[in-house]
Coordinates of N, CA and C in Angstrom, one line a residue:
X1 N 109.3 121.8 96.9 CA 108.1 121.0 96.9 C 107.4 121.2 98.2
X2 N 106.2 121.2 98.2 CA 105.4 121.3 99.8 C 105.1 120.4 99.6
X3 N 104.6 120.1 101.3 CA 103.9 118.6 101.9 C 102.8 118.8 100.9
X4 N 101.8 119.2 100.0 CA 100.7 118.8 99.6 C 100.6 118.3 98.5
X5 N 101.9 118.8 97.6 CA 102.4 118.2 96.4 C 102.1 116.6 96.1
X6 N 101.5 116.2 95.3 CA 101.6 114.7 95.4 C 103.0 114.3 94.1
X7 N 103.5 113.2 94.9 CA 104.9 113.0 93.9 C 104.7 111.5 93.2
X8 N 105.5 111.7 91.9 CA 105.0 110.5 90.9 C 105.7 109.1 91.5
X9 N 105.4 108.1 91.7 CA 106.4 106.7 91.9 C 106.3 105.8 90.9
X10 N 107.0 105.3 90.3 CA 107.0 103.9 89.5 C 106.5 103.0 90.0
X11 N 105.6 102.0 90.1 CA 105.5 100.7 90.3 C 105.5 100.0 89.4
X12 N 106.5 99.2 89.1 CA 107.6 98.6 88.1 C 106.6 97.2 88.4
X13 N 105.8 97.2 87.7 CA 104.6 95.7 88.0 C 103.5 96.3 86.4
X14 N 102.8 95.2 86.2 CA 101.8 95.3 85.3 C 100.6 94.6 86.3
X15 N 100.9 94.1 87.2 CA 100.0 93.5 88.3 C 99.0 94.6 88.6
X16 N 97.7 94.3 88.4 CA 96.8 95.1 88.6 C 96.7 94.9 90.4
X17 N 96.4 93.7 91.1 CA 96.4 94.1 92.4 C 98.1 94.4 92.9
X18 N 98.6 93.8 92.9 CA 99.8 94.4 93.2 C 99.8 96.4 93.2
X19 N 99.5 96.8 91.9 CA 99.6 98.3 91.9 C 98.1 98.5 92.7
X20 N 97.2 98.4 92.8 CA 95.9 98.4 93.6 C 96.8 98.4 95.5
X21 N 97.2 97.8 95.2 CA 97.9 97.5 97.3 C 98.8 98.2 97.1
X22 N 99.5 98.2 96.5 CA 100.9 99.6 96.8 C 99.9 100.8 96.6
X23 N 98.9 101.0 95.7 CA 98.6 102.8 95.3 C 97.9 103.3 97.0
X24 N 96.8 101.9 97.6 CA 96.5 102.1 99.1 C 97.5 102.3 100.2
X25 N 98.4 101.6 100.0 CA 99.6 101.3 101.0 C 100.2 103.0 100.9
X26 N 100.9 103.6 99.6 CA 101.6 104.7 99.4 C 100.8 105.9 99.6
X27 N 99.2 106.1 99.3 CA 98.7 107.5 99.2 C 98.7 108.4 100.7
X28 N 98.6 107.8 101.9 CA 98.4 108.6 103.0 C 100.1 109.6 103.1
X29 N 101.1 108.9 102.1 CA 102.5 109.1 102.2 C 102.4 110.4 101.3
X30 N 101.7 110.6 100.6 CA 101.6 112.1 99.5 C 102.1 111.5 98.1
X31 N 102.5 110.1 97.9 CA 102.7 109.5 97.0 C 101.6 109.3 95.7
X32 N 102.1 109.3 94.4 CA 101.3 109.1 93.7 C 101.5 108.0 92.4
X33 N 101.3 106.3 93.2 CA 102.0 105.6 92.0 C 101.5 105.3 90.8
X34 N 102.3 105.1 89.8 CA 101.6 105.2 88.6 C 102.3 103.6 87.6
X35 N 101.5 103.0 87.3 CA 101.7 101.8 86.8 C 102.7 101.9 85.8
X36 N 103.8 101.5 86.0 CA 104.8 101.2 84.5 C 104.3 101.3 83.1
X37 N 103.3 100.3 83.1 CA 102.6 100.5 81.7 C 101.8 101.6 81.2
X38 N 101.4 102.0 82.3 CA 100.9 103.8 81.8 C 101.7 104.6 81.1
X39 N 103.4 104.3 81.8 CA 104.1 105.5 81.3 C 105.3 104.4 80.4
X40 N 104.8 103.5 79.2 CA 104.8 102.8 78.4 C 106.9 102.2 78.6
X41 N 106.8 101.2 79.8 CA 108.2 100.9 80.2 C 107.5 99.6 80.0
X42 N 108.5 99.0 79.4 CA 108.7 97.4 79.4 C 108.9 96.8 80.2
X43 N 108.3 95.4 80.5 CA 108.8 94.3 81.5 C 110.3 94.5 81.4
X44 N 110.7 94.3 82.6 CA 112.5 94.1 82.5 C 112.4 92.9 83.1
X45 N 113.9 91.8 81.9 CA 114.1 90.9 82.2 C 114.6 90.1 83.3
X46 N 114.5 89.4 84.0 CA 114.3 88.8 85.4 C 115.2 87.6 85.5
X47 N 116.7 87.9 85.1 CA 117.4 86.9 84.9 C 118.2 86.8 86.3
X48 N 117.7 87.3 87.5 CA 118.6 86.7 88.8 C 118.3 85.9 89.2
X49 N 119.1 85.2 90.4 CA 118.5 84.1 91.6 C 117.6 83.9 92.7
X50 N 117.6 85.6 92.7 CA 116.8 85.3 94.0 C 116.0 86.2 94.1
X51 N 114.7 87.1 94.3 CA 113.7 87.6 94.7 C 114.2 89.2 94.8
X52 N 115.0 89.3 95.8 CA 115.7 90.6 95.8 C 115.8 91.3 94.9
X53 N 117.1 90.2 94.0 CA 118.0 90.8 92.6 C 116.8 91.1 91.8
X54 N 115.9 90.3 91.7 CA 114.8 90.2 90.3 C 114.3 91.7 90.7
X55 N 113.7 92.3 92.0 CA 113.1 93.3 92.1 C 113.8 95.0 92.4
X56 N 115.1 94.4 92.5 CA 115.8 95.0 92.3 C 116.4 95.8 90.4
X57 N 116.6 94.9 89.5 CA 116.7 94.9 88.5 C 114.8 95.5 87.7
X58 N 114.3 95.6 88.4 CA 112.6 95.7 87.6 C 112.5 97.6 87.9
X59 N 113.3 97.8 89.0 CA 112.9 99.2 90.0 C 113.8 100.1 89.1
X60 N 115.3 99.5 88.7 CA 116.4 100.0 88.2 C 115.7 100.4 86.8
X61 N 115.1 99.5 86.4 CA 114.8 99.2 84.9 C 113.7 100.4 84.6
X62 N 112.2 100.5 85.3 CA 112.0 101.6 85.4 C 112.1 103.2 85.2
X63 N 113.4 103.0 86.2 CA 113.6 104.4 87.0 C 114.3 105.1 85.9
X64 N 115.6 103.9 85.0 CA 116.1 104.3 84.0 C 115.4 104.9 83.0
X65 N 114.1 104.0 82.4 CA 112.7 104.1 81.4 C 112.4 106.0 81.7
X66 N 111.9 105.9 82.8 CA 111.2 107.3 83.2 C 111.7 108.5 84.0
X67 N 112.8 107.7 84.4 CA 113.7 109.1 85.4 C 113.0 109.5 86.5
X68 N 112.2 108.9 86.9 CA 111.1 109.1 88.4 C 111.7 107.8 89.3
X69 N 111.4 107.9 90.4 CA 111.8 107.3 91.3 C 110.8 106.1 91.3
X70 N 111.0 104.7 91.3 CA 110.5 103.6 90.7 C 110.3 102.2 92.3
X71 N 109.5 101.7 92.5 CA 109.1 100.6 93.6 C 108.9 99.2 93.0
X72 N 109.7 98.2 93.1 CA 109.1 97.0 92.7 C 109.3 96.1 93.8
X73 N 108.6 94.2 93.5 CA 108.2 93.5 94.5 C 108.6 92.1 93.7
X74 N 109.4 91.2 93.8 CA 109.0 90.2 93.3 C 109.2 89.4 94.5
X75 N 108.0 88.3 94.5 CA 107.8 87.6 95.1 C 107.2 86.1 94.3
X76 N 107.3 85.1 95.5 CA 106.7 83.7 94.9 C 106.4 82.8 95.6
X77 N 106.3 81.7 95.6 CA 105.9 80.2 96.6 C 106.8 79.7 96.5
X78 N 107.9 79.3 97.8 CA 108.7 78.3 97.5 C 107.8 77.3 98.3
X79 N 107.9 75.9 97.9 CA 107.9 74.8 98.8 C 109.0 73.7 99.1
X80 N 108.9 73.4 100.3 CA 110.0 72.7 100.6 C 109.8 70.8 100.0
X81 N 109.2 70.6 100.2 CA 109.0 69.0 99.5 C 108.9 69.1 98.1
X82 N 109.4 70.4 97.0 CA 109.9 70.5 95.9 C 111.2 71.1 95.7
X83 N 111.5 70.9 96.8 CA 112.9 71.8 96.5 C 113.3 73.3 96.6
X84 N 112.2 73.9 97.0 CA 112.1 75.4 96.8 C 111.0 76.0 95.3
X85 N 110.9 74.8 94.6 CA 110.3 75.1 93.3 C 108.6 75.8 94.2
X86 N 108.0 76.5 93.0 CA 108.1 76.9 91.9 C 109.5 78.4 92.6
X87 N 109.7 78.9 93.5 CA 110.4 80.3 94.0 C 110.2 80.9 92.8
X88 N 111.4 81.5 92.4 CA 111.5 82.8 91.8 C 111.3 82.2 90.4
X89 N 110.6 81.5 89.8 CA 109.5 81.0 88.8 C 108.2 81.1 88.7
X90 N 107.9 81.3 89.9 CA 106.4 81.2 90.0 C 105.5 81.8 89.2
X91 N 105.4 82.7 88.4 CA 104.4 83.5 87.7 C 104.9 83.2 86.3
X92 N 105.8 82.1 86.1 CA 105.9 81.5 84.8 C 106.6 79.8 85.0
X93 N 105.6 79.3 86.1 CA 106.2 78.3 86.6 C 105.7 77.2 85.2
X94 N 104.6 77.4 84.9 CA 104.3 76.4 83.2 C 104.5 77.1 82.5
X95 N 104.6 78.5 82.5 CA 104.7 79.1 81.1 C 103.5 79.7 80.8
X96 N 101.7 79.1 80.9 CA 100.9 79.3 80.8 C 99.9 80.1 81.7
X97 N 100.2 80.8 82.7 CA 99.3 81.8 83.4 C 99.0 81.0 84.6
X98 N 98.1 81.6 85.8 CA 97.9 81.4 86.6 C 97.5 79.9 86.9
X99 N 96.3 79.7 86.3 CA 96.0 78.7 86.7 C 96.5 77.3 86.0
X100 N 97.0 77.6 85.3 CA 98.2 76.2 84.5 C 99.6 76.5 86.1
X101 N 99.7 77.6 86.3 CA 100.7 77.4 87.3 C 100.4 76.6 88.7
X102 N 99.5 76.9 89.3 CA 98.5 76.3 89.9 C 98.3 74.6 90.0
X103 N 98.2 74.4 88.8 CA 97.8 73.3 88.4 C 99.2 72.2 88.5
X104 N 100.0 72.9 87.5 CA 101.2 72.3 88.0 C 102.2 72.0 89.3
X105 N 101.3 72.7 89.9 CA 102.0 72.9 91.6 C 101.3 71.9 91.8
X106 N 100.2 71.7 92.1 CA 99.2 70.5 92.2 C 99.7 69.4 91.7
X107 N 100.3 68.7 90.7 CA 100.4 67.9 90.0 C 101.8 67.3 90.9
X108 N 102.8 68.5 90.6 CA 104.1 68.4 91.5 C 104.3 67.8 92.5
X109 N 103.1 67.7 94.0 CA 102.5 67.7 95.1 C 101.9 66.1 94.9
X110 N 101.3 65.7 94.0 CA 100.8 64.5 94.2 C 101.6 63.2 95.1
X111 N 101.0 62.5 96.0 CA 101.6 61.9 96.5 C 102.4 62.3 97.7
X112 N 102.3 63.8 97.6 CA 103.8 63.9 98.6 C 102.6 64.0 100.1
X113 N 101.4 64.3 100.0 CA 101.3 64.4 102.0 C 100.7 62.8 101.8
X114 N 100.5 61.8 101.4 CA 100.7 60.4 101.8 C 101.7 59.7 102.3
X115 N 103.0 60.5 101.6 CA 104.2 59.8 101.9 C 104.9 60.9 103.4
X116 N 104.3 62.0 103.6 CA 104.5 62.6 104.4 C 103.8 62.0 105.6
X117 N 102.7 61.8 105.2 CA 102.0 61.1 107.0 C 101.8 59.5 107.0
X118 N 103.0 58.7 106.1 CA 102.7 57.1 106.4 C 103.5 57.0 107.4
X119 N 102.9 56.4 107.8 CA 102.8 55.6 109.9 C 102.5 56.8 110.4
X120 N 101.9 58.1 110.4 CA 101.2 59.0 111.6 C 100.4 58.3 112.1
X121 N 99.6 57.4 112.0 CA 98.5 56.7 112.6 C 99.2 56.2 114.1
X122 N 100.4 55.4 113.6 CA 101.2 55.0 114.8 C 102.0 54.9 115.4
X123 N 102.5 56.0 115.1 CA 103.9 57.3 115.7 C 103.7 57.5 117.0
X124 N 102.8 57.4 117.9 CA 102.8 57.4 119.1 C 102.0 56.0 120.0
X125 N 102.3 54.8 119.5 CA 101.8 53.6 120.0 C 103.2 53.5 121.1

């Protein structure tokens, strides 16, 4: 293979910006990623705990699918005054898409920065 060759990568995402930032991120590298669903690989199921495993299991899942060498990312929002919620839920934290997820985070949140700042007024009297 020579340095000019461009080589295929998996990006184990259906995320249009997600594969948009990896395709800028990878091309100065002679890389050439190509979206999962181009080369007709299915979501793989995202049954771990933690962020790692999940994107670990998505790369595997891929690489298996197409026999090319495969990149995945899973990421999310934890918050601490929910517990960590939505984490490694977040992009099916209602079930309903973005902005139902969104919303529910909102909803979740109600009340918590009033109960977070009663008595800041007089915390330094």
């Amino acid at each position: 293979m020579t340095d000019t060759m461009t080589r295929k990568l998996v990006i184990a995402s259906n995320n249009k910006g997600k594969i948009a930032e990896l395709t800028d991120l990878l091309a100065p590298l002679g890389l050439q990623p190509v979206a999962q669903g181009e080369l007709g690989v299915s979501e793989a199921e995202e049954p771990a705990v933690t962020f790692v495993e999940n994107a670990i299991i998505k790369a595997r899942h891929a690489c298996q699918v197409t026999g090319l060498p495969a990149l995945a990312d899973d990421s999310g929002i934890e918050i601490d005054v929910l517990d960590g919620a939505p984490g490694i839920y977040s992009a099916r934290y209602s079930g309903e898409g973005d902005q139902a997820n969104n919303s529910k985070v909102l909803k979740n949140l109600e009340g918590v920065a009033e109960a977070c700042t009663a008595g800041w007024d007089t915390a330094f009297d």
